[in-house]
Coordinates of C-alpha atoms in Angstrom, one line a residue:
Chain A
M1 CA -102.8 -28.6 147.6
P2 CA -102.6 -25.6 145.3
T3 CA -105.1 -27.0 142.7
A4 CA -107.7 -24.7 144.0
D5 CA -105.6 -21.9 142.5
L6 CA -105.8 -21.4 138.8
Y7 CA -102.3 -21.5 137.3
E8 CA -101.4 -18.9 134.8
L9 CA -99.2 -19.9 131.9
Y10 CA -97.5 -17.2 129.9
Y11 CA -96.2 -18.4 126.6
W12 CA -96.1 -17.1 123.0
P13 CA -99.5 -17.8 121.3
G14 CA -99.6 -19.6 118.0
I15 CA -96.8 -22.2 118.5
P16 CA -96.7 -25.2 120.8
G17 CA -93.0 -24.4 121.5
R18 CA -91.7 -24.9 125.0
G19 CA -95.1 -23.9 126.5
E20 CA -96.4 -27.2 125.3
F21 CA -94.3 -29.2 127.8
V22 CA -96.0 -27.2 130.6
R23 CA -99.4 -27.7 129.1
L24 CA -99.0 -31.5 129.0
V25 CA -98.2 -31.6 132.7
C26 CA -101.2 -29.4 133.6
E27 CA -103.5 -31.4 131.3
D28 CA -102.4 -34.8 132.6
A29 CA -102.7 -33.5 136.2
G30 CA -106.1 -32.2 135.6
A31 CA -104.8 -28.9 136.9
P32 CA -106.8 -25.9 135.6
Y33 CA -104.6 -23.3 133.9
L34 CA -105.2 -20.1 132.1
D35 CA -103.2 -19.9 128.9
V36 CA -103.0 -16.1 129.2
A37 CA -101.5 -15.1 125.8
R38 CA -104.0 -17.2 123.9
R39 CA -106.9 -15.1 125.0
P40 CA -107.9 -12.3 122.7
A41 CA -105.8 -9.1 122.9
S42 CA -108.9 -7.3 124.0
E43 CA -108.9 -9.5 127.1
G44 CA -105.2 -9.1 127.9
G45 CA -103.9 -11.9 125.6
G46 CA -101.7 -11.9 122.6
E47 CA -98.0 -11.4 122.3
A48 CA -98.2 -8.2 124.3
A49 CA -99.2 -10.3 127.3
I50 CA -95.8 -12.1 127.2
V51 CA -93.9 -8.8 126.8
R52 CA -95.8 -7.4 129.8
A53 CA -95.2 -10.6 131.8
L54 CA -91.4 -10.4 131.2
E55 CA -91.3 -6.8 132.3
S56 CA -93.7 -6.6 135.1
L57 CA -94.8 -9.9 136.8
P58 CA -93.9 -9.7 140.5
G59 CA -91.2 -11.9 142.0
L60 CA -88.2 -13.3 140.3
P61 CA -87.8 -12.0 136.8
A62 CA -87.8 -14.5 133.9
F63 CA -85.3 -14.5 131.1
A64 CA -87.8 -16.0 128.6
P65 CA -91.2 -17.7 128.5
P66 CA -92.7 -20.1 129.5
I67 CA -93.5 -18.5 132.8
L68 CA -95.9 -20.1 135.4
R69 CA -97.7 -18.1 138.0
A70 CA -98.8 -20.2 140.9
G71 CA -100.4 -18.0 143.5
D72 CA -97.6 -15.8 144.8
L73 CA -94.9 -17.7 143.0
V74 CA -93.7 -16.9 139.5
I75 CA -91.2 -19.3 138.0
A76 CA -89.7 -19.9 134.6
Q77 CA -87.6 -22.4 132.7
T78 CA -89.5 -25.2 131.1
A79 CA -87.9 -28.2 132.8
N80 CA -88.1 -26.4 136.2
I81 CA -91.8 -25.7 135.7
C82 CA -92.5 -29.3 134.7
G83 CA -90.6 -30.6 137.7
F84 CA -92.4 -28.1 140.0
L85 CA -95.8 -29.1 138.7
G86 CA -94.9 -32.8 138.7
D87 CA -93.9 -32.6 142.4
R88 CA -97.2 -31.0 143.2
H89 CA -99.5 -33.2 141.2
D90 CA -98.1 -36.7 141.7
L91 CA -96.1 -36.8 138.5
S92 CA -92.8 -37.1 140.2
P93 CA -91.2 -39.8 142.3
G94 CA -91.7 -39.4 146.0
T95 CA -88.1 -39.2 147.1
D96 CA -85.4 -36.5 146.7
G97 CA -83.3 -39.0 144.7
G98 CA -86.3 -40.0 142.5
R99 CA -87.1 -36.4 141.8
A100 CA -83.5 -35.7 140.8
E101 CA -83.8 -38.7 138.4
A102 CA -86.9 -37.3 136.8
M103 CA -85.3 -33.9 136.5
Q104 CA -82.2 -35.5 134.9
L105 CA -84.4 -36.9 132.2
Q106 CA -86.4 -33.7 131.9
L107 CA -83.1 -31.8 131.3
T108 CA -81.8 -34.3 128.8
I109 CA -85.1 -33.7 126.9
S110 CA -84.4 -30.0 127.1
D111 CA -81.0 -30.5 125.6
L112 CA -82.5 -32.5 122.8
V113 CA -85.2 -29.8 122.2
A114 CA -82.6 -27.1 122.1
E115 CA -80.5 -29.0 119.6
A116 CA -83.5 -29.6 117.4
H117 CA -84.2 -25.9 117.5
D118 CA -80.7 -25.0 116.6
T119 CA -80.8 -27.1 113.4
H120 CA -82.8 -24.2 111.8
H121 CA -81.2 -21.4 113.8
P122 CA -77.6 -22.4 114.3
I123 CA -76.3 -18.8 114.1
S124 CA -78.9 -16.6 115.8
S125 CA -82.5 -16.8 117.0
A126 CA -82.9 -13.1 116.0
Q127 CA -82.3 -13.8 112.3
Y128 CA -84.5 -15.5 109.8
Y129 CA -83.9 -19.2 108.9
E130 CA -83.5 -18.0 105.3
D131 CA -80.4 -16.0 106.4
Q132 CA -78.7 -19.0 108.0
R133 CA -79.6 -21.8 105.6
D134 CA -76.0 -22.8 104.8
A135 CA -75.1 -23.3 108.5
A136 CA -78.5 -24.9 109.1
A137 CA -77.9 -27.5 106.5
L138 CA -74.6 -28.5 108.2
R139 CA -76.0 -28.5 111.7
A140 CA -79.1 -30.4 110.7
A141 CA -76.9 -33.1 109.0
A142 CA -74.9 -33.5 112.2
F143 CA -78.1 -33.6 114.2
R144 CA -79.8 -36.2 112.0
D145 CA -76.8 -38.5 111.6
A146 CA -75.3 -38.3 115.1
R147 CA -77.3 -36.5 117.8
L148 CA -80.8 -37.7 117.0
P149 CA -79.9 -41.4 117.1
K150 CA -77.8 -40.9 120.2
F151 CA -80.7 -39.3 122.1
L152 CA -83.2 -42.0 120.9
A153 CA -80.8 -44.7 121.9
Y154 CA -80.3 -43.1 125.3
F155 CA -84.0 -42.9 126.2
D156 CA -84.5 -46.4 124.9
R157 CA -81.7 -47.5 127.2
V158 CA -83.3 -45.7 130.2
L159 CA -86.5 -47.6 129.4
Q160 CA -84.8 -50.9 129.1
R161 CA -82.9 -50.3 132.4
S162 CA -86.1 -49.4 134.3
G163 CA -88.0 -52.3 132.9
G164 CA -90.9 -49.9 132.0
P165 CA -93.7 -49.3 131.4
W166 CA -92.5 -45.7 132.1
L167 CA -89.0 -44.2 132.0
L168 CA -88.5 -44.5 135.7
G169 CA -90.4 -47.8 136.1
E170 CA -93.8 -48.3 137.6
A171 CA -95.0 -44.7 137.7
C172 CA -95.4 -42.1 135.0
C173 CA -93.6 -38.9 135.7
H174 CA -93.4 -35.5 134.0
A175 CA -90.5 -36.6 131.9
D176 CA -92.6 -39.2 130.2
L177 CA -95.1 -36.5 129.2
S178 CA -92.3 -34.3 127.9
L179 CA -90.7 -37.1 125.9
L180 CA -94.0 -37.6 124.0
Q181 CA -93.9 -34.0 122.9
A182 CA -90.2 -34.4 121.9
L183 CA -90.9 -37.5 119.9
L184 CA -93.9 -36.0 118.1
G185 CA -91.8 -32.9 117.3
L186 CA -88.9 -34.8 115.9
E187 CA -91.3 -36.9 113.8
Y188 CA -92.8 -33.7 112.5
A189 CA -89.5 -31.9 111.8
F190 CA -87.5 -34.8 110.5
P191 CA -89.9 -37.4 109.1
H192 CA -87.3 -39.3 107.1
A193 CA -84.5 -39.3 109.7
F194 CA -86.9 -40.1 112.5
A195 CA -88.4 -43.0 110.7
R196 CA -84.9 -44.4 109.9
H197 CA -83.6 -44.1 113.5
A198 CA -86.8 -44.8 115.5
R199 CA -87.1 -48.2 113.8
G200 CA -84.3 -49.2 116.1
T201 CA -86.1 -48.1 119.3
P202 CA -89.6 -49.6 119.1
A203 CA -90.0 -49.7 122.9
L204 CA -89.6 -45.9 122.9
L205 CA -92.3 -45.5 120.3
R206 CA -94.6 -47.6 122.4
L207 CA -93.8 -45.4 125.4
G208 CA -94.9 -42.4 123.3
D209 CA -98.1 -44.3 122.4
R210 CA -98.7 -45.1 126.1
V211 CA -98.4 -41.4 127.1
A212 CA -100.6 -40.3 124.2
A213 CA -103.2 -42.9 125.4
R214 CA -103.5 -41.6 128.9
P215 CA -107.1 -40.4 129.2
R216 CA -106.5 -36.8 129.9
I217 CA -103.6 -36.6 127.4
A218 CA -105.7 -38.3 124.7
A219 CA -108.6 -35.8 125.4
Y220 CA -106.2 -32.9 125.2
L221 CA -104.5 -34.0 122.0
A222 CA -108.0 -34.2 120.4
S223 CA -109.1 -30.8 121.7
P224 CA -108.8 -27.4 120.1
R225 CA -106.4 -26.4 123.0
R226 CA -103.7 -28.5 121.3
L227 CA -101.7 -26.4 118.8
A228 CA -100.3 -27.9 115.7
F229 CA -96.6 -27.9 114.9
N230 CA -95.7 -25.2 112.4
E231 CA -92.7 -23.4 110.9
H232 CA -92.6 -20.6 113.6
G233 CA -91.8 -23.0 116.5
I234 CA -89.0 -25.2 117.7
F235 CA -89.8 -28.2 115.5
R236 CA -90.0 -27.0 111.9
R237 CA -90.4 -29.1 108.8
Y238 CA -88.0 -27.7 106.3
P239 CA -87.4 -30.3 103.6
D240 CA -83.8 -29.1 103.0
L241 CA -83.0 -30.1 106.6
D242 CA -84.4 -33.6 106.2
P243 CA -83.7 -35.0 102.8
S244 CA -85.3 -38.4 102.0
Chain B
M1 CA -77.1 -36.0 156.3
P2 CA -75.2 -37.7 153.5
T3 CA -72.0 -35.9 154.1
A4 CA -70.5 -38.9 155.8
D5 CA -70.5 -40.5 152.3
L6 CA -67.8 -39.4 149.9
Y7 CA -69.4 -38.1 146.7
E8 CA -67.9 -39.4 143.5
L9 CA -67.7 -36.9 140.6
Y10 CA -67.3 -38.2 137.1
Y11 CA -66.1 -35.5 134.6
W12 CA -63.6 -35.3 131.8
P13 CA -60.1 -34.5 133.3
G14 CA -58.1 -31.6 131.9
I15 CA -60.9 -29.0 131.5
P16 CA -63.1 -27.2 134.1
G17 CA -66.1 -27.6 131.8
R18 CA -69.4 -28.4 133.3
G19 CA -67.8 -30.4 136.1
E20 CA -66.6 -27.2 137.6
F21 CA -70.1 -26.1 138.5
V22 CA -70.5 -29.2 140.6
R23 CA -67.0 -28.8 142.1
L24 CA -67.9 -25.3 143.3
V25 CA -70.9 -26.5 145.2
C26 CA -69.0 -29.3 146.8
E27 CA -66.2 -27.0 147.7
D28 CA -68.4 -24.3 149.2
A29 CA -70.4 -26.9 151.1
G30 CA -67.2 -28.5 152.4
A31 CA -68.5 -31.8 151.1
P32 CA -65.7 -34.3 150.4
Y33 CA -65.7 -35.6 146.8
L34 CA -63.6 -37.8 144.8
D35 CA -62.8 -36.4 141.4
V36 CA -62.6 -39.8 139.8
A37 CA -61.2 -39.1 136.4
R38 CA -58.4 -36.9 137.7
R39 CA -56.8 -39.8 139.5
P40 CA -54.0 -41.5 137.5
A41 CA -55.1 -44.0 135.0
S42 CA -53.3 -46.6 137.0
E43 CA -55.8 -45.9 139.9
G44 CA -58.9 -46.0 137.7
G45 CA -58.8 -42.4 136.5
G46 CA -58.4 -40.7 133.2
E47 CA -60.9 -40.4 130.3
A48 CA -61.5 -44.1 130.5
A49 CA -63.1 -43.6 133.8
I50 CA -65.8 -41.5 132.2
V51 CA -66.4 -43.9 129.4
R52 CA -66.8 -46.7 132.0
A53 CA -69.1 -44.5 134.1
L54 CA -71.4 -43.8 131.1
E55 CA -71.6 -47.5 130.3
S56 CA -71.7 -49.2 133.6
L57 CA -72.6 -47.2 136.6
P58 CA -75.7 -48.6 138.3
G59 CA -79.0 -46.8 138.3
L60 CA -80.3 -44.4 135.8
P61 CA -78.0 -44.1 132.8
A62 CA -76.5 -40.6 132.1
F63 CA -76.4 -39.1 128.6
A64 CA -73.2 -37.2 129.4
P65 CA -71.0 -36.2 132.2
P66 CA -70.9 -34.7 134.8
I67 CA -72.3 -37.6 136.8
L68 CA -72.5 -37.6 140.6
R69 CA -72.6 -40.7 142.6
A70 CA -74.1 -40.1 146.1
G71 CA -74.3 -43.5 147.8
D72 CA -76.8 -45.6 145.9
L73 CA -77.9 -42.6 143.8
V74 CA -76.3 -41.8 140.5
I75 CA -77.5 -38.5 138.9
A76 CA -76.5 -36.4 135.9
Q77 CA -77.2 -33.0 134.3
T78 CA -75.1 -30.2 135.7
A79 CA -78.0 -28.0 137.0
N80 CA -79.7 -30.9 138.5
I81 CA -76.6 -32.0 140.4
C82 CA -76.0 -28.5 141.6
G83 CA -79.6 -28.2 142.8
F84 CA -79.5 -31.7 144.5
L85 CA -76.3 -30.8 146.3
G86 CA -77.6 -27.3 147.2
D87 CA -80.7 -28.8 148.7
R88 CA -78.6 -31.2 150.8
H89 CA -76.0 -28.7 151.9
D90 CA -77.9 -25.5 152.8
L91 CA -77.2 -23.8 149.5
S92 CA -80.8 -23.7 148.4
P93 CA -83.8 -21.8 149.8
G94 CA -85.8 -23.8 152.3
T95 CA -89.2 -23.9 150.5
D96 CA -90.4 -25.6 147.3
G97 CA -91.0 -22.3 145.7
G98 CA -87.6 -21.0 146.7
R99 CA -85.9 -24.1 145.4
A100 CA -87.7 -23.6 142.1
E101 CA -86.4 -20.1 141.9
A102 CA -82.8 -21.2 142.5
M103 CA -83.3 -23.9 139.8
Q104 CA -84.7 -21.3 137.4
L105 CA -81.5 -19.2 137.8
Q106 CA -79.3 -22.3 137.6
L107 CA -81.0 -23.3 134.3
T108 CA -80.7 -19.8 132.9
I109 CA -77.0 -20.1 133.6
S110 CA -77.0 -23.5 131.8
D111 CA -78.5 -21.8 128.8
L112 CA -75.9 -19.1 128.8
V113 CA -73.1 -21.7 129.1
A114 CA -74.5 -23.7 126.3
E115 CA -74.7 -20.6 124.1
A116 CA -71.1 -19.7 125.0
H117 CA -70.0 -23.2 124.0
D118 CA -71.8 -23.1 120.7
T119 CA -70.0 -19.9 119.7
H120 CA -67.0 -22.1 118.8
H121 CA -69.0 -25.2 117.9
P122 CA -72.1 -24.0 116.1
I123 CA -72.3 -26.9 113.7
S124 CA -71.2 -30.0 115.6
S125 CA -69.4 -30.9 118.8
A126 CA -67.9 -33.8 117.0
Q127 CA -66.0 -31.6 114.6
Y128 CA -63.0 -29.4 115.2
Y129 CA -63.4 -25.7 115.7
E130 CA -61.2 -25.2 112.7
D131 CA -63.8 -27.0 110.5
Q132 CA -66.6 -24.7 111.5
R133 CA -64.8 -21.3 111.8
D134 CA -67.0 -19.5 109.4
A135 CA -70.2 -20.3 111.2
A136 CA -68.4 -19.8 114.5
A137 CA -67.5 -16.2 113.6
L138 CA -71.2 -15.5 112.8
R139 CA -72.6 -17.1 115.9
A140 CA -70.0 -15.5 118.1
A141 CA -70.9 -12.1 116.7
A142 CA -74.5 -12.7 117.6
F143 CA -73.5 -13.9 121.0
R144 CA -71.3 -10.9 121.7
D145 CA -73.6 -8.3 120.5
A146 CA -77.0 -9.6 121.6
R147 CA -77.0 -12.6 123.9
L148 CA -74.1 -11.8 126.2
P149 CA -75.5 -8.3 127.1
K150 CA -79.0 -9.7 127.4
F151 CA -77.9 -12.4 129.9
L152 CA -75.8 -9.9 131.9
A153 CA -78.6 -7.5 132.1
Y154 CA -80.9 -10.2 133.2
F155 CA -78.8 -11.4 136.1
D156 CA -78.2 -7.8 137.1
R157 CA -82.0 -7.2 137.1
V158 CA -82.4 -10.3 139.3
L159 CA -79.9 -8.9 141.7
Q160 CA -81.5 -5.5 141.8
R161 CA -84.9 -7.0 142.3
S162 CA -83.8 -9.2 145.3
G163 CA -81.9 -6.3 146.8
G164 CA -78.9 -8.6 147.2
P165 CA -76.3 -9.3 148.5
W166 CA -77.1 -12.6 146.7
L167 CA -79.2 -13.4 143.6
L168 CA -82.1 -14.5 145.8
G169 CA -81.5 -12.0 148.6
E170 CA -80.1 -12.7 152.0
A171 CA -78.8 -16.2 151.5
C172 CA -76.2 -17.5 149.0
C173 CA -77.5 -20.4 146.9
H174 CA -76.0 -22.8 144.3
A175 CA -76.9 -20.5 141.5
D176 CA -74.6 -17.7 142.9
L177 CA -71.7 -20.1 142.8
S178 CA -72.5 -21.1 139.3
L179 CA -72.8 -17.6 138.1
L180 CA -69.2 -16.9 139.3
Q181 CA -68.0 -19.6 137.1
A182 CA -70.0 -18.3 134.1
L183 CA -68.7 -14.8 134.6
L184 CA -65.1 -16.0 134.9
G185 CA -65.5 -18.1 131.8
L186 CA -67.1 -15.3 129.8
E187 CA -64.3 -12.9 130.8
Y188 CA -61.7 -15.5 129.8
A189 CA -63.3 -16.3 126.4
F190 CA -64.5 -12.9 125.4
P191 CA -62.2 -10.4 127.2
H192 CA -63.1 -7.5 125.0
A193 CA -66.9 -8.0 124.7
F194 CA -67.1 -8.9 128.4
A195 CA -65.3 -5.7 129.4
R196 CA -67.6 -3.6 127.2
H197 CA -70.8 -5.1 128.4
A198 CA -70.0 -5.8 132.1
R199 CA -69.2 -2.1 132.6
G200 CA -72.9 -1.6 132.6
T201 CA -73.5 -4.2 135.3
P202 CA -71.1 -3.4 138.2
A203 CA -73.3 -4.9 140.8
L204 CA -73.1 -8.2 139.0
L205 CA -69.3 -8.0 139.0
R206 CA -69.4 -7.3 142.7
L207 CA -71.6 -10.4 143.2
G208 CA -68.9 -12.4 141.5
D209 CA -66.2 -11.0 143.8
R210 CA -68.4 -11.8 146.7
V211 CA -68.7 -15.4 145.7
A212 CA -65.0 -15.6 145.0
A213 CA -64.3 -14.2 148.5
R214 CA -66.3 -16.9 150.3
P215 CA -63.6 -18.6 152.4
R216 CA -63.9 -22.1 151.0
I217 CA -64.3 -20.8 147.4
A218 CA -61.2 -18.5 147.8
A219 CA -59.2 -21.5 149.2
Y220 CA -60.3 -23.6 146.3
L221 CA -59.6 -21.1 143.6
A222 CA -56.0 -20.8 145.0
S223 CA -55.6 -24.6 145.2
P224 CA -54.2 -27.0 142.6
R225 CA -57.6 -28.6 142.4
R226 CA -58.8 -25.6 140.4
L227 CA -58.3 -26.2 136.7
A228 CA -57.5 -23.3 134.4
F229 CA -59.7 -22.4 131.4
N230 CA -58.2 -23.7 128.2
E231 CA -59.0 -24.2 124.5
H232 CA -60.5 -27.7 125.0
G233 CA -63.3 -26.7 127.3
I234 CA -66.6 -24.7 127.1
F235 CA -65.0 -21.3 127.4
R236 CA -62.3 -20.9 124.8
R237 CA -60.3 -17.8 124.0
Y238 CA -60.2 -17.6 120.2
P239 CA -59.2 -14.1 119.2
D240 CA -61.2 -14.4 116.0
L241 CA -64.4 -14.8 118.1
D242 CA -63.7 -11.7 120.2
P243 CA -62.1 -8.9 118.1
S244 CA -61.0 -5.9 120.1

């Protein structure tokens, strides 16, 4: 088991962002990790740590954070890291087929997260929201009215099909943890639309509650390690994008 | 080995789309697969086959095609299917860490593909391109000028780091196959921008040539099974989005 090693997580400090999906797996697994960029700059942290990691970590280069260093291995891509950690820490099914199912759900969450991000940045991540507000209003409307309910109905259907209590049935997997973060992010960014649509998927909300009540997750959510959503991250509350 | 079973691929007929990434892995592996929706409607094919698959295949529901049926297992998400097939057919590294590296590359290709798609559909996939042309022109400019060169430089760096001849070094993996499709799609959709930027990454173009020259891939590309790019798919040639 690799838990004797301390994982190193490289992700932008100051936002939960995609790093949070990795943190939730580490926290639920009880796997110690160093959140490198959240250390003081004087101790090698800060945004400069991410720039350095992208440029000079050994092994396979990463296109973007989050990046996980696990001993000699350096891997990137949020869903991939979550699956890798899930496999190592009993948060994945025990068969190749089951692991593929968990990864399918994880990647569908990734798609949802990317679409939620693009509601405020439909043109370019390199430009300010204020410079793409018109397109953002259009994309957010399409997201609220069509995509958000479609994704919620999908995960609700997965849960109905498995019979619960978790997405894949009897055992919690990394995708359950990630879905909690997605649900919380959607509720933060689109309080009105989320309330409207999630009313139709009460079992899904109970799944979120169930994840949040897992002892290590509950302790984490109440700890100072947990970063609040804010308007620099993926899930942003811009009233123009979620009219009541 | 599951190769005695015939895989069933469910993907929209008429476009290469995301199904093509799955086809390339099956073709290179020499794994027989039934391309269900490309059969005549009278034999259970056509778009109706995809609608039926989304509604009524057993097992874990899929959010969207492609869907792969492998015996009792039904899985979705392009990168996930490619990784699953790669693991089964000697197109993945042999270690957990190596497989995570291949999946990292595969997911970075997925990101590139999604961004290429959104150049013509920055607002909503449910609306026509013609109804989102203004936003498309802006998003395509950002893609051409910033994202496309960044992705090309990234994969070129991966190749330099591994020493080649493949992305991860000595052995070809599913991500090499997928990168060929991405490169061909980018060249189709953005002939001017691709020519400008790919000039700086000649080793990457040679990697594409190397994949295309693999015997089974070469035979496939020359076969009627290979669908041409067109303006209904992910990679579309709209001259407005790629001025010379």
